[in-house]
CSV table of C-alpha atoms and ligand atoms in Angstrom, one decimal:
chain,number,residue,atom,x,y,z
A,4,UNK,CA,30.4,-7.8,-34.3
A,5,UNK,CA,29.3,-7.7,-37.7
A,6,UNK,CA,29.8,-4.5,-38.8
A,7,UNK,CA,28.6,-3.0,-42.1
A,8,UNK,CA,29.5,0.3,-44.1
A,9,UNK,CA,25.8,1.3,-43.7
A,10,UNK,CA,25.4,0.9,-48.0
A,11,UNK,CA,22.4,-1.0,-47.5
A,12,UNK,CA,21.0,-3.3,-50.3
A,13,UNK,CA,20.5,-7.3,-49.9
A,14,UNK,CA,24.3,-8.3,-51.1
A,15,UNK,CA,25.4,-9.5,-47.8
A,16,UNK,CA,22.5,-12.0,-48.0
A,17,UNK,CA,23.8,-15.6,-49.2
A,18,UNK,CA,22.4,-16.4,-52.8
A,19,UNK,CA,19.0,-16.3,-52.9
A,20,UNK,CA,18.0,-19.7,-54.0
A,21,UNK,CA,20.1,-21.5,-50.9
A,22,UNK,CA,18.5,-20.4,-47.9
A,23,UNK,CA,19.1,-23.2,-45.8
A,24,UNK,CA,21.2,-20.9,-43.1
A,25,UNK,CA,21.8,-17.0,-43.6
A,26,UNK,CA,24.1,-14.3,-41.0
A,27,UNK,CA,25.1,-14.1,-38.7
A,28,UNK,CA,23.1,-10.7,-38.3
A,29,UNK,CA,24.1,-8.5,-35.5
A,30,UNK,CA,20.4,-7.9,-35.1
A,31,UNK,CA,17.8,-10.0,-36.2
A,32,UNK,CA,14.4,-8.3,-36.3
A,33,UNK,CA,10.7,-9.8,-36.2
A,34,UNK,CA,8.2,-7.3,-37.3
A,35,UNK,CA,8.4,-4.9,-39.6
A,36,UNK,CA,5.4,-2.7,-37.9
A,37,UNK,CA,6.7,0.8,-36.2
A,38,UNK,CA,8.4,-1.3,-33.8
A,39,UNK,CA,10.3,-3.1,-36.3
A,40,UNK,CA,11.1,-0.5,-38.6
A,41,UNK,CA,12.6,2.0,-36.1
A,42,UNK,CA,14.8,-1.1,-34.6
A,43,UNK,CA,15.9,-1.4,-37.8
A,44,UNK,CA,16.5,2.2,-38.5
A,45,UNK,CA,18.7,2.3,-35.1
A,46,UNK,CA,20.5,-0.9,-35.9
A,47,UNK,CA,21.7,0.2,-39.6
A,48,UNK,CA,22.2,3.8,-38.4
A,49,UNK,CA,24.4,1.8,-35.7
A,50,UNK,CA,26.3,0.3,-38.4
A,51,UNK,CA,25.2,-2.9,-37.2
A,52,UNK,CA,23.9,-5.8,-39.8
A,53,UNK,CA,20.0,-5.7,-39.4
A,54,UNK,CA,17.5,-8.0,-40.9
A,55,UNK,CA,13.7,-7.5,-40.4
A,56,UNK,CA,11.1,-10.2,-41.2
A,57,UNK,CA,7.7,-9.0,-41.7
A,58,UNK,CA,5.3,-12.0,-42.6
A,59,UNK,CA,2.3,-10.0,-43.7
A,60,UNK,CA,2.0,-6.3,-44.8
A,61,UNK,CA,5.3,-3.9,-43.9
A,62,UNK,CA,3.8,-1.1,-41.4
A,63,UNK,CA,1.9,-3.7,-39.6
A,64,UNK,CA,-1.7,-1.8,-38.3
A,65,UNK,CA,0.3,1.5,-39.1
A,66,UNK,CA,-0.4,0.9,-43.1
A,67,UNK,CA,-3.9,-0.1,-42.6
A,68,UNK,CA,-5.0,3.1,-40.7
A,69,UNK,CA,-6.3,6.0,-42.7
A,70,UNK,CA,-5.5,9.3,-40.8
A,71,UNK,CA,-3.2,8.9,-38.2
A,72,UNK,CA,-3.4,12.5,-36.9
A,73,UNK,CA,-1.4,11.9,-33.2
A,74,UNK,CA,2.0,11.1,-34.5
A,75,UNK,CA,4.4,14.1,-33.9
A,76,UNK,CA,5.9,16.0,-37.2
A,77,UNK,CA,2.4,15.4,-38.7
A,78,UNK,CA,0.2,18.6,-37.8
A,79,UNK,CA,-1.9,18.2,-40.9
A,80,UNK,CA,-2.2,14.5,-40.3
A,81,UNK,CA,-0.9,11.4,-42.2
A,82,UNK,CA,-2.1,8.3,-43.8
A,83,UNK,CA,-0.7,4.9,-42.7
A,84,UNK,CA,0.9,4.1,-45.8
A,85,UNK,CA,2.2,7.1,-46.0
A,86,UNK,CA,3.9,6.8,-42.5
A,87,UNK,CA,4.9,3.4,-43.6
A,88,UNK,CA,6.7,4.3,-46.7
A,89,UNK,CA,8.7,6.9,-45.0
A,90,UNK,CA,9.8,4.6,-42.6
A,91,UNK,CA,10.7,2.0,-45.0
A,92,UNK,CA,13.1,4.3,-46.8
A,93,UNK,CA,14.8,5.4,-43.6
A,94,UNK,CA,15.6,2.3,-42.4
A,95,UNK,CA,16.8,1.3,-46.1
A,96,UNK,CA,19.1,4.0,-46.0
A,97,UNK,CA,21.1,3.0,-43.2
A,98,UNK,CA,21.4,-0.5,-44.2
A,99,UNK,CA,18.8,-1.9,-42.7
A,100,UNK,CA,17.6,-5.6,-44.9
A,101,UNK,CA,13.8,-6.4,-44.9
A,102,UNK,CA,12.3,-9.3,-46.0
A,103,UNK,CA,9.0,-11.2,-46.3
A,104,UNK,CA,9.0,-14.2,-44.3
A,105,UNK,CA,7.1,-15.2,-41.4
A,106,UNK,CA,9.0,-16.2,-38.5
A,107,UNK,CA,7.9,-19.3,-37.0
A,108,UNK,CA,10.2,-20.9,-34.2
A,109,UNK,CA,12.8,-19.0,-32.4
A,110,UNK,CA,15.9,-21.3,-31.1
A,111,UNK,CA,18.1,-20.0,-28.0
A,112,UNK,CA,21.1,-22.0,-27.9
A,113,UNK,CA,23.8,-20.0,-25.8
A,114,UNK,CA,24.9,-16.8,-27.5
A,115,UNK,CA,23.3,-18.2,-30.6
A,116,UNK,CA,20.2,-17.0,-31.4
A,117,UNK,CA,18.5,-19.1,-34.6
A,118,UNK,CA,14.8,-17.3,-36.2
A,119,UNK,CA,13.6,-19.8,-38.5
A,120,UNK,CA,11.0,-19.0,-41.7
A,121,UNK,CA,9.5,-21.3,-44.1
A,122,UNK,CA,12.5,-19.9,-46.3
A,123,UNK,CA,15.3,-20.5,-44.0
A,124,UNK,CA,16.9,-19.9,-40.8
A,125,UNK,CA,18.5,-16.7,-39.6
A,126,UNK,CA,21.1,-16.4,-37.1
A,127,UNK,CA,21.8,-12.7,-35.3
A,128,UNK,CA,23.4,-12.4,-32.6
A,129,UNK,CA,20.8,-10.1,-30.8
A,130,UNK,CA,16.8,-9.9,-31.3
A,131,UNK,CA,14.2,-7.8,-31.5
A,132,UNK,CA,10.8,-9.0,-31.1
A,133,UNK,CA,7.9,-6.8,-32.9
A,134,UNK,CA,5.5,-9.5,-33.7
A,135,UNK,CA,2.2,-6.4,-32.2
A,136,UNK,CA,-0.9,-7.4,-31.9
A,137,UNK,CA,-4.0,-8.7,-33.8
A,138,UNK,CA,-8.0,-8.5,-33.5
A,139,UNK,CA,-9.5,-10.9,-30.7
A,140,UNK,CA,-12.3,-12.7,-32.5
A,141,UNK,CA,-15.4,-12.6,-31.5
A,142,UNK,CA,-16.4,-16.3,-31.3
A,143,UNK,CA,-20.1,-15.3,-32.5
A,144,UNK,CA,-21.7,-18.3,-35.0
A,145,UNK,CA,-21.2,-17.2,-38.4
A,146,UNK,CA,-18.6,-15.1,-38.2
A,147,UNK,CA,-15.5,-17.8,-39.0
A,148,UNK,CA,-17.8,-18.8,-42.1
A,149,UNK,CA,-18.3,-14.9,-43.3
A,150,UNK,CA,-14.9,-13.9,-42.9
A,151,UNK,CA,-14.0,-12.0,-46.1
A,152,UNK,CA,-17.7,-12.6,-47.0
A,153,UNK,CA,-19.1,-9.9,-44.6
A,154,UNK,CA,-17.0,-10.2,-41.7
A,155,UNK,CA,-14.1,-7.8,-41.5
A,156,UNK,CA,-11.7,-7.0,-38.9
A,157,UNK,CA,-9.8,-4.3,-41.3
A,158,UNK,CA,-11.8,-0.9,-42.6
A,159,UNK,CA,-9.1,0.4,-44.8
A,160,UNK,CA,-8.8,-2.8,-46.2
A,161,UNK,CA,-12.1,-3.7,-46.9
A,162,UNK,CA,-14.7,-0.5,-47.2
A,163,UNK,CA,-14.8,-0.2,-50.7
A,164,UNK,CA,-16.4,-3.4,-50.8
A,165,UNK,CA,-19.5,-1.4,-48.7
A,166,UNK,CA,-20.1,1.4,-50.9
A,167,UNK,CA,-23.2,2.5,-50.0
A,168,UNK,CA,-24.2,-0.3,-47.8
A,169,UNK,CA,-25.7,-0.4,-44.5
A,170,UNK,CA,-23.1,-2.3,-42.3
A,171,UNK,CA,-22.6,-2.7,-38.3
A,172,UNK,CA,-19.1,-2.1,-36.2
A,173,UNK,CA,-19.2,-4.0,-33.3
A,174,UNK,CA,-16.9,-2.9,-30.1
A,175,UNK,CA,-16.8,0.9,-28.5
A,176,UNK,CA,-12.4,1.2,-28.2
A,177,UNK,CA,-10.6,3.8,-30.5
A,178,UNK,CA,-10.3,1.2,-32.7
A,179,UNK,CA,-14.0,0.8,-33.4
A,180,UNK,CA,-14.3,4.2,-33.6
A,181,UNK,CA,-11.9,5.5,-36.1
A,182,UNK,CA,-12.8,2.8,-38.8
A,183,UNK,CA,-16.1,3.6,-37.9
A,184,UNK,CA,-15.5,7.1,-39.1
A,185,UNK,CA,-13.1,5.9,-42.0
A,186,UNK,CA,-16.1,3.8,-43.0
A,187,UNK,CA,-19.1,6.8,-43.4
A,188,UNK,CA,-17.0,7.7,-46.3
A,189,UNK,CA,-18.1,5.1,-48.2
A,190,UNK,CA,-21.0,3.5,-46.2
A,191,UNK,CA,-24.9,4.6,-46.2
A,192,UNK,CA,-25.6,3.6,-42.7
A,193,UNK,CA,-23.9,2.7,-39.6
A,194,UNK,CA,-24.5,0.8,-36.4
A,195,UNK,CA,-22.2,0.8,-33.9
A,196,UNK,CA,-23.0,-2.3,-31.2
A,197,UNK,CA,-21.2,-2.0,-27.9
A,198,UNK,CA,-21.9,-4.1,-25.0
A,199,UNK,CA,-21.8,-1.4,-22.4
A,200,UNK,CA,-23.7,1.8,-22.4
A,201,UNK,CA,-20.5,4.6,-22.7
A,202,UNK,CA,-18.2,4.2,-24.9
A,203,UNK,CA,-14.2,3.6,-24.0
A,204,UNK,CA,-13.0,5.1,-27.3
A,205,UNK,CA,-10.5,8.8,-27.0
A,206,UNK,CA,-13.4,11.4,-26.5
A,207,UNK,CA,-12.0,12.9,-29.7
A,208,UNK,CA,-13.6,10.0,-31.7
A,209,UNK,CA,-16.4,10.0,-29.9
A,210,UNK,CA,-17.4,13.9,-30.6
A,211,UNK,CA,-17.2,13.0,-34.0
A,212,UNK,CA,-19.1,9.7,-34.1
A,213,UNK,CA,-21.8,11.3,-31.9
A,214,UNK,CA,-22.0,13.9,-34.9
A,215,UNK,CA,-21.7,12.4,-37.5
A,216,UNK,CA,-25.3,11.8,-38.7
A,217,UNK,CA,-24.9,8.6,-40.3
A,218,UNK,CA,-23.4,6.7,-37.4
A,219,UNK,CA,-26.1,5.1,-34.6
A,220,UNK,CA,-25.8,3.3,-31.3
A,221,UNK,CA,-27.1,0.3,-30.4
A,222,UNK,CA,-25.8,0.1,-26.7
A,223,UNK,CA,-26.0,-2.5,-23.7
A,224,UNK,CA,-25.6,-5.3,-26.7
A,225,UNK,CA,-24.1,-8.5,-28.2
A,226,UNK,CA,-23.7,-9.9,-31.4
A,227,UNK,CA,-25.4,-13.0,-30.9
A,228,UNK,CA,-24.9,-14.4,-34.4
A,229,UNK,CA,-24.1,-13.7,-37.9
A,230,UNK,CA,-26.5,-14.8,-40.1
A,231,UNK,CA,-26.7,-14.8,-44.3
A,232,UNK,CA,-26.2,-17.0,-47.6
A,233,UNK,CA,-23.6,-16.5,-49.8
A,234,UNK,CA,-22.6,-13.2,-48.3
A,235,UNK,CA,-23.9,-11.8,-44.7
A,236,UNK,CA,-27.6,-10.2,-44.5
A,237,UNK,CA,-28.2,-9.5,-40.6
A,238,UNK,CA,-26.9,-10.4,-36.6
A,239,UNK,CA,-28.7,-11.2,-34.4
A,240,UNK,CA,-28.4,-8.7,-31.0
A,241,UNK,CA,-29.1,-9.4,-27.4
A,242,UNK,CA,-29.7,-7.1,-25.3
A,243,UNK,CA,-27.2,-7.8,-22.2
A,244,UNK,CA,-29.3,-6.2,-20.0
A,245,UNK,CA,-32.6,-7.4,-20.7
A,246,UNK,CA,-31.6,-10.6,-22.4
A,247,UNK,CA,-34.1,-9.6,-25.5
A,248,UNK,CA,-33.0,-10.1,-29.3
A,249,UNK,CA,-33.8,-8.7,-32.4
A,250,UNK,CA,-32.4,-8.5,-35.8
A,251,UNK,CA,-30.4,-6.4,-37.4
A,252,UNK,CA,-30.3,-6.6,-41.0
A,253,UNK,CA,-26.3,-5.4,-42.3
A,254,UNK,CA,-24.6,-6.5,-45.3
A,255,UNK,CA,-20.8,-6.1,-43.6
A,256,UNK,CA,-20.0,-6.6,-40.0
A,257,UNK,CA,-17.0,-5.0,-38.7
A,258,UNK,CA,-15.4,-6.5,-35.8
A,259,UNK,CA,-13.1,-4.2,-33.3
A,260,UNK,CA,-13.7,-6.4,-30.2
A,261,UNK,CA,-10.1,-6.3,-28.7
A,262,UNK,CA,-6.5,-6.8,-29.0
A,263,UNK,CA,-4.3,-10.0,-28.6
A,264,UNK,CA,-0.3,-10.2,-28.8
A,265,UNK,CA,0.9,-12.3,-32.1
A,266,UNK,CA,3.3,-14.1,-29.8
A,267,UNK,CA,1.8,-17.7,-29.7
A,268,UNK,CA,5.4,-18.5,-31.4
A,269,UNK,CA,7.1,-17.2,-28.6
A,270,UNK,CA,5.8,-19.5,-25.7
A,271,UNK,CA,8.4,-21.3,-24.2
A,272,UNK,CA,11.2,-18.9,-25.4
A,273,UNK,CA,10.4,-15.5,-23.3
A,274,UNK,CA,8.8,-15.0,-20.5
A,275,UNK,CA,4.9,-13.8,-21.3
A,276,UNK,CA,2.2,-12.7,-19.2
A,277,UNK,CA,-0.7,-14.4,-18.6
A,278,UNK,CA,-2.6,-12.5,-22.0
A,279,UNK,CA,0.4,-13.3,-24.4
A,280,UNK,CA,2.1,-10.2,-23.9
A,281,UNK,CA,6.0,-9.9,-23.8
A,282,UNK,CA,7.6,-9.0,-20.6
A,283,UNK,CA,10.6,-6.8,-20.6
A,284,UNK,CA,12.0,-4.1,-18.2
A,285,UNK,CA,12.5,-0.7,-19.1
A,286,UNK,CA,15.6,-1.4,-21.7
A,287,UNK,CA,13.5,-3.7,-23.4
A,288,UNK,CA,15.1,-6.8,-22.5
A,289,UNK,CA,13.0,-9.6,-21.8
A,290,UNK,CA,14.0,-13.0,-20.1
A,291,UNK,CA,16.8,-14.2,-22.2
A,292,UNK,CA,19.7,-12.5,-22.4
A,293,UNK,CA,20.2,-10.8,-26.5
A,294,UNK,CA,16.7,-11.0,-26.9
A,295,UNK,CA,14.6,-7.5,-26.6
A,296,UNK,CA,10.8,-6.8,-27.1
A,297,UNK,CA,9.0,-4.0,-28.5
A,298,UNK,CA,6.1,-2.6,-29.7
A,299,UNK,CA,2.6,-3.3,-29.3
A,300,UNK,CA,3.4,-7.2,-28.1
A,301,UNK,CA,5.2,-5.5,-25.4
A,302,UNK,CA,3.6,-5.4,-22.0
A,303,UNK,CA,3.1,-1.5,-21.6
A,304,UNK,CA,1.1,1.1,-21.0
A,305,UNK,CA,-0.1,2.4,-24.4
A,306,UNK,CA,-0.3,1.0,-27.4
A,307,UNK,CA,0.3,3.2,-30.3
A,308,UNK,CA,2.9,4.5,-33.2
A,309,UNK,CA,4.9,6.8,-31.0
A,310,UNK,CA,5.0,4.4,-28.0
A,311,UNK,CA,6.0,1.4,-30.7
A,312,UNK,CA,8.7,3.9,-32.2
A,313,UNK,CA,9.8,4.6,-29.2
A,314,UNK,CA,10.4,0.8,-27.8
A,315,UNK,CA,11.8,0.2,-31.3
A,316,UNK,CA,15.0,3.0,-30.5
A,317,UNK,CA,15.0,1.9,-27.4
A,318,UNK,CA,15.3,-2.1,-27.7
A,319,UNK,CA,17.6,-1.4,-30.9
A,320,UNK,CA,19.8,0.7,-28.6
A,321,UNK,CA,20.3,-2.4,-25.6
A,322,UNK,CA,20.8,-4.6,-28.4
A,323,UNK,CA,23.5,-2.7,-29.3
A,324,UNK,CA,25.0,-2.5,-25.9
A,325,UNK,CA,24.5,-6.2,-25.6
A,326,UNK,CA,26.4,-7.1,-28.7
A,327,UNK,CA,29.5,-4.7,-27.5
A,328,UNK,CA,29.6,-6.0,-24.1
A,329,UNK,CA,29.5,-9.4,-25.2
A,330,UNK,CA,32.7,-8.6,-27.9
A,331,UNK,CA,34.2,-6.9,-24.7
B,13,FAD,C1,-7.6,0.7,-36.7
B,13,FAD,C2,-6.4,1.2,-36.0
B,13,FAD,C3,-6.2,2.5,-35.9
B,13,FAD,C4,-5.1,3.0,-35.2
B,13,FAD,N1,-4.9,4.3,-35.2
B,13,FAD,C5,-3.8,4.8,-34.6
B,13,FAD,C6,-3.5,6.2,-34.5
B,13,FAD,O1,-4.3,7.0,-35.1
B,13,FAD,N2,-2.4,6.6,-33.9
B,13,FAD,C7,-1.5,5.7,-33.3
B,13,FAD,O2,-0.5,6.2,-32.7
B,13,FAD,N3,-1.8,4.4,-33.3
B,13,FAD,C8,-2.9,3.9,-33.9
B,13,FAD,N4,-3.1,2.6,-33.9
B,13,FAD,C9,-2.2,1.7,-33.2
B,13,FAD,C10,-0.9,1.5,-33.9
B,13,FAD,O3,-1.2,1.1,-35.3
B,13,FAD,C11,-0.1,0.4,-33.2
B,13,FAD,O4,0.1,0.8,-31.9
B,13,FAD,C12,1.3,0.2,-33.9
B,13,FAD,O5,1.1,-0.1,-35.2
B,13,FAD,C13,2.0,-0.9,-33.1
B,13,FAD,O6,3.2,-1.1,-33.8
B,13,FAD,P1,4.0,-2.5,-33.7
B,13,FAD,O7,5.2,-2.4,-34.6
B,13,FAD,O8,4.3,-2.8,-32.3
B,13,FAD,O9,3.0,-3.6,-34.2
B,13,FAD,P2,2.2,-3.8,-35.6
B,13,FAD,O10,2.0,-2.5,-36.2
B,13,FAD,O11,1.1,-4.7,-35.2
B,13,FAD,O12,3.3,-4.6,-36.5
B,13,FAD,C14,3.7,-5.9,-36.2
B,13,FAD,C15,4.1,-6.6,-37.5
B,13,FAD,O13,4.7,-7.8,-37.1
B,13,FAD,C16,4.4,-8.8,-38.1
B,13,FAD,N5,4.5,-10.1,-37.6
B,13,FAD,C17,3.7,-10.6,-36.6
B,13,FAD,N6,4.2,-11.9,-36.3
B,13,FAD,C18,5.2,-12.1,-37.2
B,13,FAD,C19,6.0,-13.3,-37.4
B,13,FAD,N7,5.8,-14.4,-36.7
B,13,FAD,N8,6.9,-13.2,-38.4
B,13,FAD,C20,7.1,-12.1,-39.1
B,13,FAD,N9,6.3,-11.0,-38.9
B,13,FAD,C21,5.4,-11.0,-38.0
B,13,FAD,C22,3.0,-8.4,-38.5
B,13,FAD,O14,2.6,-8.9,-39.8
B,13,FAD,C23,3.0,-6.9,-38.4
B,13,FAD,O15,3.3,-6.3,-39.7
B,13,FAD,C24,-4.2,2.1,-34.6
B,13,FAD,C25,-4.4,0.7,-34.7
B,13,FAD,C26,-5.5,0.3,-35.4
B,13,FAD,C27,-5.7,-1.2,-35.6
């Protein structure tokens, strides 16, 4: 096993312009969402060399959520970027390497265990699989050509762009609620559109949609279409129930319509279930032997920061075992 003084910094890294082949790393990491970030915690505070890959934003949905106000330690709440940050620097501390690639093909040959980015190609000789999850789109016309012109799946990324706007969100989960309410800070009028007539969302969210006066309902409906120019100026709704449509006019649709795991890169290498999701049994350890899923693209119950910390410890931990057992 690869074992480091826990000194972390990128020096065990080969030089940075030859990237052909890097490691072996005793774990190799793909995510760097909750998941990821406590896996790599464990692994450096296990003195093990750790590398994360994170190919979009580090925190994953953590960072792009506003008040996170159910993660223990918290009780006055905390932001996602906050979250993020602290978790960063932990996992830094210990030893833990991140790095801004996105993985694209895993290879299982044997004990060998090659992740390959556009960069270069990792070895480790255990992984941890964090990829989470991303926003199912809706498949309505217009929205793949208003995307970033109108059509958001990301509040905190995107509200400031709807100051004072009148804007829809469509879906009735947690999700659609909370930007919902992150989004009356800075929006003039809101529609929710959900297809059923009660909402699914935490009842916590929805007291304080129902209160908030600047958030309205629009239940039993569908966005049919998205329709607009150069940026988006109505939907069109159907009624699912009576099969009637009207317009809408919006200037920013919001779409919180579902969840689908990032694992599309994964086919062929674990075992999934039939939505995407990563199947594993209660150590985290999917089909392949050295190779451990966590997080939100694991096949679980809940879905959220504490549940994706705690896969994270817990997949970083069987690694662990793994990698001694296999020295043994
Ligand atoms: C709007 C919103 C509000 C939420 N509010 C709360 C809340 O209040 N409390 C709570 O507990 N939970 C909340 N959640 C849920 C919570 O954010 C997730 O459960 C948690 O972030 C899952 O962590 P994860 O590490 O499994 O996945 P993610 O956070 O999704 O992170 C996965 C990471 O993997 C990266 N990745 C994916 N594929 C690759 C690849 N091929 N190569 C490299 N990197 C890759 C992604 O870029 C991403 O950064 C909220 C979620 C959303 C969307």
């Amino acid at each position: 096993m690869f074992r480091r003084d826990g000194m972390g910094d990128d020096r065990v890294m080969a030089g940075d312009k030859d990237k052909q082949k890097e490691g072996p790393f005793d774990i190799v990491i793909v995510g760097g969402g909750p998941a990821g970030l406590t896996a790599g915690l464990y692994g450096g505070r296990g003195r093990l060399s750790t590398l994360v890959l994170e190919g979009g934003v580090l925190g994953g949905q953590m960072v792009t959520t506003d008040a996170i106000d159910n993660y223990p330690g918290f009780p006055q709440g905390v932001t996602g970027a906050e979250l993020t940050g602290l978790m960063e620097e932990q996992a830094r501390s210990f030893g833990c390497l991140i790095r801004r690639e996105t993985v694209a093909a895993i290879e299982i040959q044997g004990e060998t265990k090659t992740v390959s980015t556009e960069q270069g190609h990792y070895e480790g000789g255990a992984l941890v699989l964090c990829p989470g999850t991303e926003y199912r789109k809706l498949g309505a016309p217009g929205e793949k050509e208003f995307t970033g012109r109108g059509v958001s799946y990301c509040a905190t990324c995107d509200a400031a762009f709807f100051r004072d706007s009148k804007i829809v969100v469509v879906g009735g989960g947690d999700s659609a609620l909370s930007e919902a309410l992150f989004l009356r800070k800075f929006a003039r009028e809101i529609t929710i559109i959900h297809r059923r007539d009660a909402l699914r969302a935490e009842k916590i969210y929805q007291e304080k949609a129902f209160a908030e006066p600047k958030i309205n309902f629009l239940w039993d409906s569908v966005v049919q279409e998205i329709v607009g120019d150069q940026t988006v100026h109505k939907v069109i709704v159907r009624n699912v129930k009576t099969g009637e449509t009207h317009d809408v006019p919006t200037e920013g649709v919001f779409m919180f319509v579902g969840i689908t795991p990032r694992t599309a890169f994964l086919r062929g290498v674990v075992d999934l279930d039939e939505q995407g999701y990563i199947v594993t049994d209660e150590a985290c350890r999917t089909s392949v032997e050295g190779v451990f899923g966590a997080g939100d693209a694991r096949k679980s119950f809940l879905k959220q920061i504490a549940t994706a910390v705690g896969d994270g410890a817990t997949a970083a931990f069987a690694a662990e075992k793994y990698l001694e057992e296999r020295e043994r």
